[in-house]
């Protein structure tokens, strides 16, 4: 079989692979739900730009994050190869953040965790620097939401929209405690507010907490248009 025919067959295979299993080809898996294992990252960025803004900016000396409404970056799941070179041109990427909402069926939360992890693994395998993003819901998600993320490295989380109500704050604190127990990160990157009632106990443990300012809020303070 010639090279051109092999390439054609690969294109056809990927077109009909609606689950995008090719994203995790060659990966090792962890946990009951076979989530791809990611490589550890020790980078500690103090700023990052949202994915939708990164498509329009010339300054590549920064990181890209996905702490956005899911529809704003669903295109990366639907056609990841279309965005690879753009993402690879930046210093690095905080891995995708498809939502885990407590009111969602647990099966959907597993699926979104898989999608987050699969895209992160694929980006890493294509020479993109990736900080693993960790997202949890309620205590049921602890069974799988930390799988595939290495212990002792840098991880990223976000309080953006997650600590506004008393009940949301409770679940965020519970999940953060579970994450620290499970992953023992050396550094936690948090996008948006980093209040002491949530993060001070971990600072006192000697853990490095790095806040990435909310991009839209920062732009508005500078008098720009978010």
mmCIF file with all atom_site columns, C-alpha atoms in Angstrom:
data_model
loop_
_atom_site.group_PDB
_atom_site.id
_atom_site.type_symbol
_atom_site.label_atom_id
_atom_site.label_alt_id
_atom_site.label_comp_id
_atom_site.label_asym_id
_atom_site.label_entity_id
_atom_site.label_seq_id
_atom_site.pdbx_PDB_ins_code
_atom_site.Cartn_x
_atom_site.Cartn_y
_atom_site.Cartn_z
_atom_site.occupancy
_atom_site.B_iso_or_equiv
_atom_site.pdbx_formal_charge
_atom_site.auth_seq_id
_atom_site.auth_comp_id
_atom_site.auth_asym_id
_atom_site.auth_atom_id
_atom_site.pdbx_PDB_model_num
ATOM 1   C CA . UNK A 1 1   ? 0.000   0.000  0.000  1.00 0.00 ? 1   UNK A CA 1
ATOM 2   C CA . UNK A 1 2   ? 1.403   3.378  -1.029 1.00 0.00 ? 2   UNK A CA 1
ATOM 3   C CA . UNK A 1 3   ? 1.916   6.364  1.264  1.00 0.00 ? 3   UNK A CA 1
ATOM 4   C CA . UNK A 1 4   ? -0.926  8.337  -0.322 1.00 0.00 ? 4   UNK A CA 1
ATOM 5   C CA . UNK A 1 5   ? -3.349  5.420  0.105  1.00 0.00 ? 5   UNK A CA 1
ATOM 6   C CA . UNK A 1 6   ? -2.364  5.021  3.764  1.00 0.00 ? 6   UNK A CA 1
ATOM 7   C CA . UNK A 1 7   ? -2.965  8.733  4.314  1.00 0.00 ? 7   UNK A CA 1
ATOM 8   C CA . UNK A 1 8   ? -6.380  8.510  2.627  1.00 0.00 ? 8   UNK A CA 1
ATOM 9   C CA . UNK A 1 9   ? -7.346  5.531  4.787  1.00 0.00 ? 9   UNK A CA 1
ATOM 10  C CA . UNK A 1 10  ? -6.291  7.407  7.931  1.00 0.00 ? 10  UNK A CA 1
ATOM 11  C CA . UNK A 1 11  ? -8.393  10.439 6.981  1.00 0.00 ? 11  UNK A CA 1
ATOM 12  C CA . UNK A 1 12  ? -11.424 8.215  6.320  1.00 0.00 ? 12  UNK A CA 1
ATOM 13  C CA . UNK A 1 13  ? -10.908 6.358  9.604  1.00 0.00 ? 13  UNK A CA 1
ATOM 14  C CA . UNK A 1 14  ? -10.776 9.576  11.596 1.00 0.00 ? 14  UNK A CA 1
ATOM 15  C CA . UNK A 1 15  ? -13.823 10.985 9.806  1.00 0.00 ? 15  UNK A CA 1
ATOM 16  C CA . UNK A 1 16  ? -15.939 8.054  10.967 1.00 0.00 ? 16  UNK A CA 1
ATOM 17  C CA . UNK A 1 17  ? -14.360 7.882  14.417 1.00 0.00 ? 17  UNK A CA 1
ATOM 18  C CA . UNK A 1 18  ? -17.046 10.048 16.057 1.00 0.00 ? 18  UNK A CA 1
ATOM 19  C CA . UNK A 1 19  ? -15.666 9.262  19.524 1.00 0.00 ? 19  UNK A CA 1
ATOM 20  C CA . UNK A 1 20  ? -12.211 10.519 18.479 1.00 0.00 ? 20  UNK A CA 1
ATOM 21  C CA . UNK A 1 21  ? -10.437 7.484  19.870 1.00 0.00 ? 21  UNK A CA 1
ATOM 22  C CA . UNK A 1 22  ? -7.395  8.561  17.832 1.00 0.00 ? 22  UNK A CA 1
ATOM 23  C CA . UNK A 1 23  ? -6.834  11.337 20.388 1.00 0.00 ? 23  UNK A CA 1
ATOM 24  C CA . UNK A 1 24  ? -5.643  8.792  22.941 1.00 0.00 ? 24  UNK A CA 1
ATOM 25  C CA . UNK A 1 25  ? -3.802  6.420  20.625 1.00 0.00 ? 25  UNK A CA 1
ATOM 26  C CA . UNK A 1 26  ? -0.685  5.335  22.508 1.00 0.00 ? 26  UNK A CA 1
ATOM 27  C CA . UNK A 1 27  ? -1.841  6.666  25.881 1.00 0.00 ? 27  UNK A CA 1
ATOM 28  C CA . UNK A 1 28  ? -1.693  4.841  29.197 1.00 0.00 ? 28  UNK A CA 1
ATOM 29  C CA . UNK A 1 29  ? -4.883  4.865  31.232 1.00 0.00 ? 29  UNK A CA 1
ATOM 30  C CA . UNK A 1 30  ? -5.803  5.201  34.888 1.00 0.00 ? 30  UNK A CA 1
ATOM 31  C CA . UNK A 1 31  ? -8.786  4.421  37.094 1.00 0.00 ? 31  UNK A CA 1
ATOM 32  C CA . UNK A 1 32  ? -12.040 2.589  36.605 1.00 0.00 ? 32  UNK A CA 1
ATOM 33  C CA . UNK A 1 33  ? -12.968 4.773  33.631 1.00 0.00 ? 33  UNK A CA 1
ATOM 34  C CA . UNK A 1 34  ? -9.655  4.492  31.738 1.00 0.00 ? 34  UNK A CA 1
ATOM 35  C CA . UNK A 1 35  ? -8.762  8.165  31.710 1.00 0.00 ? 35  UNK A CA 1
ATOM 36  C CA . UNK A 1 36  ? -5.519  9.030  29.882 1.00 0.00 ? 36  UNK A CA 1
ATOM 37  C CA . UNK A 1 37  ? -2.477  9.561  32.090 1.00 0.00 ? 37  UNK A CA 1
ATOM 38  C CA . UNK A 1 38  ? -0.915  12.986 31.689 1.00 0.00 ? 38  UNK A CA 1
ATOM 39  C CA . UNK A 1 39  ? 2.696   14.024 32.105 1.00 0.00 ? 39  UNK A CA 1
ATOM 40  C CA . UNK A 1 40  ? 3.626   16.138 35.106 1.00 0.00 ? 40  UNK A CA 1
ATOM 41  C CA . UNK A 1 41  ? 4.244   19.837 34.551 1.00 0.00 ? 41  UNK A CA 1
ATOM 42  C CA . UNK A 1 42  ? 6.125   22.193 36.857 1.00 0.00 ? 42  UNK A CA 1
ATOM 43  C CA . UNK A 1 43  ? 5.455   25.494 35.060 1.00 0.00 ? 43  UNK A CA 1
ATOM 44  C CA . UNK A 1 44  ? 3.993   28.334 37.129 1.00 0.00 ? 44  UNK A CA 1
ATOM 45  C CA . UNK A 1 45  ? 2.460   31.022 34.899 1.00 0.00 ? 45  UNK A CA 1
ATOM 46  C CA . UNK A 1 46  ? 1.020   34.082 36.615 1.00 0.00 ? 46  UNK A CA 1
ATOM 47  C CA . UNK A 1 47  ? -1.195  35.126 33.718 1.00 0.00 ? 47  UNK A CA 1
ATOM 48  C CA . UNK A 1 48  ? -3.103  33.458 30.898 1.00 0.00 ? 48  UNK A CA 1
ATOM 49  C CA . UNK A 1 49  ? -5.399  34.468 28.062 1.00 0.00 ? 49  UNK A CA 1
ATOM 50  C CA . UNK A 1 50  ? -8.793  32.858 27.299 1.00 0.00 ? 50  UNK A CA 1
ATOM 51  C CA . UNK A 1 51  ? -8.819  30.515 24.330 1.00 0.00 ? 51  UNK A CA 1
ATOM 52  C CA . UNK A 1 52  ? -11.283 32.623 22.334 1.00 0.00 ? 52  UNK A CA 1
ATOM 53  C CA . UNK A 1 53  ? -9.049  35.696 22.696 1.00 0.00 ? 53  UNK A CA 1
ATOM 54  C CA . UNK A 1 54  ? -5.895  33.716 21.921 1.00 0.00 ? 54  UNK A CA 1
ATOM 55  C CA . UNK A 1 55  ? -7.154  33.143 18.379 1.00 0.00 ? 55  UNK A CA 1
ATOM 56  C CA . UNK A 1 56  ? -6.922  36.880 17.700 1.00 0.00 ? 56  UNK A CA 1
ATOM 57  C CA . UNK A 1 57  ? -3.741  37.959 19.464 1.00 0.00 ? 57  UNK A CA 1
ATOM 58  C CA . UNK A 1 58  ? -0.196  38.277 18.178 1.00 0.00 ? 58  UNK A CA 1
ATOM 59  C CA . UNK A 1 59  ? 1.610   38.058 21.531 1.00 0.00 ? 59  UNK A CA 1
ATOM 60  C CA . UNK A 1 60  ? 2.393   34.362 22.006 1.00 0.00 ? 60  UNK A CA 1
ATOM 61  C CA . UNK A 1 61  ? 4.575   34.784 25.113 1.00 0.00 ? 61  UNK A CA 1
ATOM 62  C CA . UNK A 1 62  ? 1.806   33.685 27.444 1.00 0.00 ? 62  UNK A CA 1
ATOM 63  C CA . UNK A 1 63  ? -0.379  30.733 28.372 1.00 0.00 ? 63  UNK A CA 1
ATOM 64  C CA . UNK A 1 64  ? -3.868  29.860 27.151 1.00 0.00 ? 64  UNK A CA 1
ATOM 65  C CA . UNK A 1 65  ? -6.753  28.777 29.393 1.00 0.00 ? 65  UNK A CA 1
ATOM 66  C CA . UNK A 1 66  ? -10.244 27.343 28.782 1.00 0.00 ? 66  UNK A CA 1
ATOM 67  C CA . UNK A 1 67  ? -12.137 28.766 31.779 1.00 0.00 ? 67  UNK A CA 1
ATOM 68  C CA . UNK A 1 68  ? -14.998 29.775 29.509 1.00 0.00 ? 68  UNK A CA 1
ATOM 69  C CA . UNK A 1 69  ? -18.519 28.687 28.643 1.00 0.00 ? 69  UNK A CA 1
ATOM 70  C CA . UNK A 1 70  ? -18.167 25.270 27.028 1.00 0.00 ? 70  UNK A CA 1
ATOM 71  C CA . UNK A 1 71  ? -19.552 26.376 23.674 1.00 0.00 ? 71  UNK A CA 1
ATOM 72  C CA . UNK A 1 72  ? -16.701 28.858 23.282 1.00 0.00 ? 72  UNK A CA 1
ATOM 73  C CA . UNK A 1 73  ? -14.122 26.086 22.967 1.00 0.00 ? 73  UNK A CA 1
ATOM 74  C CA . UNK A 1 74  ? -16.212 23.097 21.843 1.00 0.00 ? 74  UNK A CA 1
ATOM 75  C CA . UNK A 1 75  ? -14.599 23.642 18.433 1.00 0.00 ? 75  UNK A CA 1
ATOM 76  C CA . UNK A 1 76  ? -11.333 22.279 19.840 1.00 0.00 ? 76  UNK A CA 1
ATOM 77  C CA . UNK A 1 77  ? -13.035 18.974 20.585 1.00 0.00 ? 77  UNK A CA 1
ATOM 78  C CA . UNK A 1 78  ? -14.796 18.848 17.221 1.00 0.00 ? 78  UNK A CA 1
ATOM 79  C CA . UNK A 1 79  ? -11.663 19.645 15.216 1.00 0.00 ? 79  UNK A CA 1
ATOM 80  C CA . UNK A 1 80  ? -8.563  19.670 17.435 1.00 0.00 ? 80  UNK A CA 1
ATOM 81  C CA . UNK A 1 81  ? -6.077  19.548 14.554 1.00 0.00 ? 81  UNK A CA 1
ATOM 82  C CA . UNK A 1 82  ? -7.348  22.905 13.294 1.00 0.00 ? 82  UNK A CA 1
ATOM 83  C CA . UNK A 1 83  ? -6.067  24.585 16.473 1.00 0.00 ? 83  UNK A CA 1
ATOM 84  C CA . UNK A 1 84  ? -2.893  22.633 17.161 1.00 0.00 ? 84  UNK A CA 1
ATOM 85  C CA . UNK A 1 85  ? -0.376  24.963 15.540 1.00 0.00 ? 85  UNK A CA 1
ATOM 86  C CA . UNK A 1 86  ? -1.989  28.003 17.123 1.00 0.00 ? 86  UNK A CA 1
ATOM 87  C CA . UNK A 1 87  ? -1.864  26.487 20.595 1.00 0.00 ? 87  UNK A CA 1
ATOM 88  C CA . UNK A 1 88  ? 1.641   25.155 20.074 1.00 0.00 ? 88  UNK A CA 1
ATOM 89  C CA . UNK A 1 89  ? 2.843   28.692 19.330 1.00 0.00 ? 89  UNK A CA 1
ATOM 90  C CA . UNK A 1 90  ? 2.092   29.842 22.903 1.00 0.00 ? 90  UNK A CA 1
ATOM 91  C CA . UNK A 1 91  ? 4.208   29.201 25.995 1.00 0.00 ? 91  UNK A CA 1
ATOM 92  C CA . UNK A 1 92  ? 1.719   26.562 27.079 1.00 0.00 ? 92  UNK A CA 1
ATOM 93  C CA . UNK A 1 93  ? -1.888  25.608 27.719 1.00 0.00 ? 93  UNK A CA 1
ATOM 94  C CA . UNK A 1 94  ? -3.942  24.954 30.833 1.00 0.00 ? 94  UNK A CA 1
ATOM 95  C CA . UNK A 1 95  ? -5.863  21.888 29.729 1.00 0.00 ? 95  UNK A CA 1
ATOM 96  C CA . UNK A 1 96  ? -9.511  22.139 28.591 1.00 0.00 ? 96  UNK A CA 1
ATOM 97  C CA . UNK A 1 97  ? -12.275 22.607 31.147 1.00 0.00 ? 97  UNK A CA 1
ATOM 98  C CA . UNK A 1 98  ? -15.535 21.057 29.956 1.00 0.00 ? 98  UNK A CA 1
ATOM 99  C CA . UNK A 1 99  ? -18.004 21.511 32.792 1.00 0.00 ? 99  UNK A CA 1
ATOM 100 C CA . UNK A 1 100 ? -18.756 19.204 35.698 1.00 0.00 ? 100 UNK A CA 1
ATOM 101 C CA . UNK A 1 101 ? -21.980 20.538 37.176 1.00 0.00 ? 101 UNK A CA 1
ATOM 102 C CA . UNK A 1 102 ? -23.603 18.845 40.158 1.00 0.00 ? 102 UNK A CA 1
ATOM 103 C CA . UNK A 1 103 ? -26.976 18.814 38.430 1.00 0.00 ? 103 UNK A CA 1
ATOM 104 C CA . UNK A 1 104 ? -25.579 17.002 35.396 1.00 0.00 ? 104 UNK A CA 1
ATOM 105 C CA . UNK A 1 105 ? -26.025 13.219 35.174 1.00 0.00 ? 105 UNK A CA 1
ATOM 106 C CA . UNK A 1 106 ? -22.887 11.558 36.482 1.00 0.00 ? 106 UNK A CA 1
ATOM 107 C CA . UNK A 1 107 ? -22.348 9.869  33.121 1.00 0.00 ? 107 UNK A CA 1
ATOM 108 C CA . UNK A 1 108 ? -22.002 13.287 31.484 1.00 0.00 ? 108 UNK A CA 1
ATOM 109 C CA . UNK A 1 109 ? -19.516 14.353 34.136 1.00 0.00 ? 109 UNK A CA 1
ATOM 110 C CA . UNK A 1 110 ? -17.404 11.274 33.421 1.00 0.00 ? 110 UNK A CA 1
ATOM 111 C CA . UNK A 1 111 ? -17.582 12.012 29.686 1.00 0.00 ? 111 UNK A CA 1
ATOM 112 C CA . UNK A 1 112 ? -16.518 15.631 30.161 1.00 0.00 ? 112 UNK A CA 1
ATOM 113 C CA . UNK A 1 113 ? -13.649 14.555 32.391 1.00 0.00 ? 113 UNK A CA 1
ATOM 114 C CA . UNK A 1 114 ? -12.569 12.133 29.668 1.00 0.00 ? 114 UNK A CA 1
ATOM 115 C CA . UNK A 1 115 ? -12.747 14.871 27.025 1.00 0.00 ? 115 UNK A CA 1
ATOM 116 C CA . UNK A 1 116 ? -10.671 17.204 29.184 1.00 0.00 ? 116 UNK A CA 1
ATOM 117 C CA . UNK A 1 117 ? -8.058  14.517 29.737 1.00 0.00 ? 117 UNK A CA 1
ATOM 118 C CA . UNK A 1 118 ? -8.036  13.212 26.146 1.00 0.00 ? 118 UNK A CA 1
ATOM 119 C CA . UNK A 1 119 ? -7.405  16.637 24.655 1.00 0.00 ? 119 UNK A CA 1
ATOM 120 C CA . UNK A 1 120 ? -4.722  17.343 27.259 1.00 0.00 ? 120 UNK A CA 1
ATOM 121 C CA . UNK A 1 121 ? -2.931  14.065 26.454 1.00 0.00 ? 121 UNK A CA 1
ATOM 122 C CA . UNK A 1 122 ? -3.129  14.692 22.716 1.00 0.00 ? 122 UNK A CA 1
ATOM 123 C CA . UNK A 1 123 ? -1.742  18.207 23.101 1.00 0.00 ? 123 UNK A CA 1
ATOM 124 C CA . UNK A 1 124 ? 1.113   16.911 25.253 1.00 0.00 ? 124 UNK A CA 1
ATOM 125 C CA . UNK A 1 125 ? 1.873   14.225 22.685 1.00 0.00 ? 125 UNK A CA 1
ATOM 126 C CA . UNK A 1 126 ? 2.110   16.991 20.079 1.00 0.00 ? 126 UNK A CA 1
ATOM 127 C CA . UNK A 1 127 ? 4.718   18.997 21.989 1.00 0.00 ? 127 UNK A CA 1
ATOM 128 C CA . UNK A 1 128 ? 2.411   21.460 23.725 1.00 0.00 ? 128 UNK A CA 1
ATOM 129 C CA . UNK A 1 129 ? 3.278   22.371 27.320 1.00 0.00 ? 129 UNK A CA 1
ATOM 130 C CA . UNK A 1 130 ? 0.184   21.480 29.344 1.00 0.00 ? 130 UNK A CA 1
ATOM 131 C CA . UNK A 1 131 ? -0.694  22.157 32.974 1.00 0.00 ? 131 UNK A CA 1
ATOM 132 C CA . UNK A 1 132 ? -3.390  19.652 33.988 1.00 0.00 ? 132 UNK A CA 1
ATOM 133 C CA . UNK A 1 133 ? -6.657  21.311 34.879 1.00 0.00 ? 133 UNK A CA 1
ATOM 134 C CA . UNK A 1 134 ? -8.637  19.664 37.687 1.00 0.00 ? 134 UNK A CA 1
ATOM 135 C CA . UNK A 1 135 ? -12.407 19.940 37.823 1.00 0.00 ? 135 UNK A CA 1
ATOM 136 C CA . UNK A 1 136 ? -14.783 18.216 40.252 1.00 0.00 ? 136 UNK A CA 1
ATOM 137 C CA . UNK A 1 137 ? -18.484 18.251 41.098 1.00 0.00 ? 137 UNK A CA 1
ATOM 138 C CA . UNK A 1 138 ? -19.762 16.719 44.325 1.00 0.00 ? 138 UNK A CA 1
ATOM 139 C CA . UNK A 1 139 ? -18.171 13.846 46.239 1.00 0.00 ? 139 UNK A CA 1
ATOM 140 C CA . UNK A 1 140 ? -19.356 11.292 43.665 1.00 0.00 ? 140 UNK A CA 1
ATOM 141 C CA . UNK A 1 141 ? -16.880 12.693 41.152 1.00 0.00 ? 141 UNK A CA 1
ATOM 142 C CA . UNK A 1 142 ? -13.897 12.005 43.406 1.00 0.00 ? 142 UNK A CA 1
ATOM 143 C CA . UNK A 1 143 ? -14.010 8.438  42.099 1.00 0.00 ? 143 UNK A CA 1
ATOM 144 C CA . UNK A 1 144 ? -12.679 9.606  38.728 1.00 0.00 ? 144 UNK A CA 1
ATOM 145 C CA . UNK A 1 145 ? -11.982 13.352 38.519 1.00 0.00 ? 145 UNK A CA 1
ATOM 146 C CA . UNK A 1 146 ? -8.372  13.077 39.737 1.00 0.00 ? 146 UNK A CA 1
ATOM 147 C CA . UNK A 1 147 ? -7.462  10.015 37.664 1.00 0.00 ? 147 UNK A CA 1
ATOM 148 C CA . UNK A 1 148 ? -4.721  10.469 35.105 1.00 0.00 ? 148 UNK A CA 1
ATOM 149 C CA . UNK A 1 149 ? -3.206  13.522 36.789 1.00 0.00 ? 149 UNK A CA 1
ATOM 150 C CA . UNK A 1 150 ? 0.268   12.926 38.250 1.00 0.00 ? 150 UNK A CA 1
ATOM 151 C CA . UNK A 1 151 ? 1.046   13.584 41.906 1.00 0.00 ? 151 UNK A CA 1
ATOM 152 C CA . UNK A 1 152 ? 3.445   16.253 43.021 1.00 0.00 ? 152 UNK A CA 1
ATOM 153 C CA . UNK A 1 153 ? 3.356   18.609 40.048 1.00 0.00 ? 153 UNK A CA 1
ATOM 154 C CA . UNK A 1 154 ? 1.579   21.828 39.163 1.00 0.00 ? 154 UNK A CA 1
ATOM 155 C CA . UNK A 1 155 ? -2.186  21.679 38.717 1.00 0.00 ? 155 UNK A CA 1
ATOM 156 C CA . UNK A 1 156 ? -4.697  24.335 37.706 1.00 0.00 ? 156 UNK A CA 1
ATOM 157 C CA . UNK A 1 157 ? -8.170  25.011 39.041 1.00 0.00 ? 157 UNK A CA 1
ATOM 158 C CA . UNK A 1 158 ? -10.631 27.896 38.886 1.00 0.00 ? 158 UNK A CA 1
ATOM 159 C CA . UNK A 1 159 ? -12.942 29.599 41.366 1.00 0.00 ? 159 UNK A CA 1
ATOM 160 C CA . UNK A 1 160 ? -14.548 31.559 38.538 1.00 0.00 ? 160 UNK A CA 1
ATOM 161 C CA . UNK A 1 161 ? -18.314 31.138 38.990 1.00 0.00 ? 161 UNK A CA 1
ATOM 162 C CA . UNK A 1 162 ? -17.759 28.332 41.527 1.00 0.00 ? 162 UNK A CA 1
ATOM 163 C CA . UNK A 1 163 ? -17.873 30.056 44.928 1.00 0.00 ? 163 UNK A CA 1
ATOM 164 C CA . UNK A 1 164 ? -20.680 32.580 44.581 1.00 0.00 ? 164 UNK A CA 1
ATOM 165 C CA . UNK A 1 165 ? -23.230 30.786 46.761 1.00 0.00 ? 165 UNK A CA 1
ATOM 166 C CA . UNK A 1 166 ? -22.757 29.171 50.156 1.00 0.00 ? 166 UNK A CA 1
ATOM 167 C CA . UNK A 1 167 ? -23.446 25.695 48.780 1.00 0.00 ? 167 UNK A CA 1
ATOM 168 C CA . UNK A 1 168 ? -21.083 26.204 45.817 1.00 0.00 ? 168 UNK A CA 1
ATOM 169 C CA . UNK A 1 169 ? -18.361 27.375 48.184 1.00 0.00 ? 169 UNK A CA 1
ATOM 170 C CA . UNK A 1 170 ? -18.892 24.305 50.355 1.00 0.00 ? 170 UNK A CA 1
ATOM 171 C CA . UNK A 1 171 ? -18.494 21.898 47.436 1.00 0.00 ? 171 UNK A CA 1
ATOM 172 C CA . UNK A 1 172 ? -15.467 23.787 46.138 1.00 0.00 ? 172 UNK A CA 1
ATOM 173 C CA . UNK A 1 173 ? -13.735 23.553 49.512 1.00 0.00 ? 173 UNK A CA 1
ATOM 174 C CA . UNK A 1 174 ? -14.558 19.869 49.828 1.00 0.00 ? 174 UNK A CA 1
ATOM 175 C CA . UNK A 1 175 ? -13.243 19.096 46.371 1.00 0.00 ? 175 UNK A CA 1
ATOM 176 C CA . UNK A 1 176 ? -10.095 21.135 46.886 1.00 0.00 ? 176 UNK A CA 1
ATOM 177 C CA . UNK A 1 177 ? -9.328  19.211 50.068 1.00 0.00 ? 177 UNK A CA 1
ATOM 178 C CA . UNK A 1 178 ? -9.893  15.908 48.254 1.00 0.00 ? 178 UNK A CA 1
ATOM 179 C CA . UNK A 1 179 ? -7.657  17.031 45.390 1.00 0.00 ? 179 UNK A CA 1
ATOM 180 C CA . UNK A 1 180 ? -4.794  18.000 47.699 1.00 0.00 ? 180 UNK A CA 1
ATOM 181 C CA . UNK A 1 181 ? -5.072  14.684 49.545 1.00 0.00 ? 181 UNK A CA 1
ATOM 182 C CA . UNK A 1 182 ? -5.050  12.723 46.300 1.00 0.00 ? 182 UNK A CA 1
ATOM 183 C CA . UNK A 1 183 ? -2.561  14.655 44.151 1.00 0.00 ? 183 UNK A CA 1
ATOM 184 C CA . UNK A 1 184 ? -0.305  16.429 46.697 1.00 0.00 ? 184 UNK A CA 1
ATOM 185 C CA . UNK A 1 185 ? 0.513   19.208 44.213 1.00 0.00 ? 185 UNK A CA 1
ATOM 186 C CA . UNK A 1 186 ? 3.565   21.379 44.751 1.00 0.00 ? 186 UNK A CA 1
ATOM 187 C CA . UNK A 1 187 ? 1.792   24.348 43.212 1.00 0.00 ? 187 UNK A CA 1
ATOM 188 C CA . UNK A 1 188 ? -1.839  25.216 42.513 1.00 0.00 ? 188 UNK A CA 1
ATOM 189 C CA . UNK A 1 189 ? -2.673  27.724 39.786 1.00 0.00 ? 189 UNK A CA 1
ATOM 190 C CA . UNK A 1 190 ? -6.053  29.311 40.470 1.00 0.00 ? 190 UNK A CA 1
ATOM 191 C CA . UNK A 1 191 ? -7.861  31.364 37.851 1.00 0.00 ? 191 UNK A CA 1
ATOM 192 C CA . UNK A 1 192 ? -9.857  34.264 39.349 1.00 0.00 ? 192 UNK A CA 1
ATOM 193 C CA . UNK A 1 193 ? -10.386 35.040 43.038 1.00 0.00 ? 193 UNK A CA 1
ATOM 194 C CA . UNK A 1 194 ? -8.178  33.238 45.564 1.00 0.00 ? 194 UNK A CA 1
ATOM 195 C CA . UNK A 1 195 ? -9.817  34.005 48.928 1.00 0.00 ? 195 UNK A CA 1
ATOM 196 C CA . UNK A 1 196 ? -7.981  33.189 52.157 1.00 0.00 ? 196 UNK A CA 1
ATOM 197 C CA . UNK A 1 197 ? -10.852 31.238 53.686 1.00 0.00 ? 197 UNK A CA 1
ATOM 198 C CA . UNK A 1 198 ? -10.347 28.683 50.907 1.00 0.00 ? 198 UNK A CA 1
ATOM 199 C CA . UNK A 1 199 ? -6.622  28.800 50.142 1.00 0.00 ? 199 UNK A CA 1
ATOM 200 C CA . UNK A 1 200 ? -4.865  29.978 53.310 1.00 0.00 ? 200 UNK A CA 1
ATOM 201 C CA . UNK A 1 201 ? -4.734  26.486 54.902 1.00 0.00 ? 201 UNK A CA 1
ATOM 202 C CA . UNK A 1 202 ? -2.779  25.205 51.899 1.00 0.00 ? 202 UNK A CA 1
ATOM 203 C CA . UNK A 1 203 ? -0.420  28.178 51.889 1.00 0.00 ? 203 UNK A CA 1
ATOM 204 C CA . UNK A 1 204 ? 0.297   27.435 55.540 1.00 0.00 ? 204 UNK A CA 1
ATOM 205 C CA . UNK A 1 205 ? 1.133   23.858 54.545 1.00 0.00 ? 205 UNK A CA 1
ATOM 206 C CA . UNK A 1 206 ? 3.860   25.276 52.311 1.00 0.00 ? 206 UNK A CA 1
ATOM 207 C CA . UNK A 1 207 ? 1.971   24.793 49.069 1.00 0.00 ? 207 UNK A CA 1
ATOM 208 C CA . UNK A 1 208 ? 2.500   27.487 46.442 1.00 0.00 ? 208 UNK A CA 1
ATOM 209 C CA . UNK A 1 209 ? -0.769  29.153 45.401 1.00 0.00 ? 209 UNK A CA 1
ATOM 210 C CA . UNK A 1 210 ? -0.554  31.270 42.248 1.00 0.00 ? 210 UNK A CA 1
ATOM 211 C CA . UNK A 1 211 ? -3.462  33.462 41.212 1.00 0.00 ? 211 UNK A CA 1
ATOM 212 C CA . UNK A 1 212 ? -4.165  34.152 37.558 1.00 0.00 ? 212 UNK A CA 1
ATOM 213 C CA . UNK A 1 213 ? -6.345  37.288 37.387 1.00 0.00 ? 213 UNK A CA 1
ATOM 214 C CA . UNK A 1 214 ? -9.719  37.078 35.687 1.00 0.00 ? 214 UNK A CA 1
ATOM 215 C CA . UNK A 1 215 ? -8.940  38.272 32.164 1.00 0.00 ? 215 UNK A CA 1
ATOM 216 C CA . UNK A 1 216 ? -12.223 40.065 31.482 1.00 0.00 ? 216 UNK A CA 1
ATOM 217 C CA . UNK A 1 217 ? -12.050 41.919 34.795 1.00 0.00 ? 217 UNK A CA 1
ATOM 218 C CA . UNK A 1 218 ? -8.440  42.948 34.152 1.00 0.00 ? 218 UNK A CA 1
ATOM 219 C CA . UNK A 1 219 ? -9.306  44.325 30.694 1.00 0.00 ? 219 UNK A CA 1
ATOM 220 C CA . UNK A 1 220 ? -12.252 46.295 32.061 1.00 0.00 ? 220 UNK A CA 1
ATOM 221 C CA . UNK A 1 221 ? -10.073 47.816 34.776 1.00 0.00 ? 221 UNK A CA 1
ATOM 222 C CA . UNK A 1 222 ? -7.664  48.961 32.084 1.00 0.00 ? 222 UNK A CA 1
ATOM 223 C CA . UNK A 1 223 ? -10.525 50.568 30.180 1.00 0.00 ? 223 UNK A CA 1
ATOM 224 C CA . UNK A 1 224 ? -10.547 48.060 27.352 1.00 0.00 ? 224 UNK A CA 1
ATOM 225 C CA . UNK A 1 225 ? -13.301 45.877 25.885 1.00 0.00 ? 225 UNK A CA 1
ATOM 226 C CA . UNK A 1 226 ? -13.375 42.254 27.078 1.00 0.00 ? 226 UNK A CA 1
#
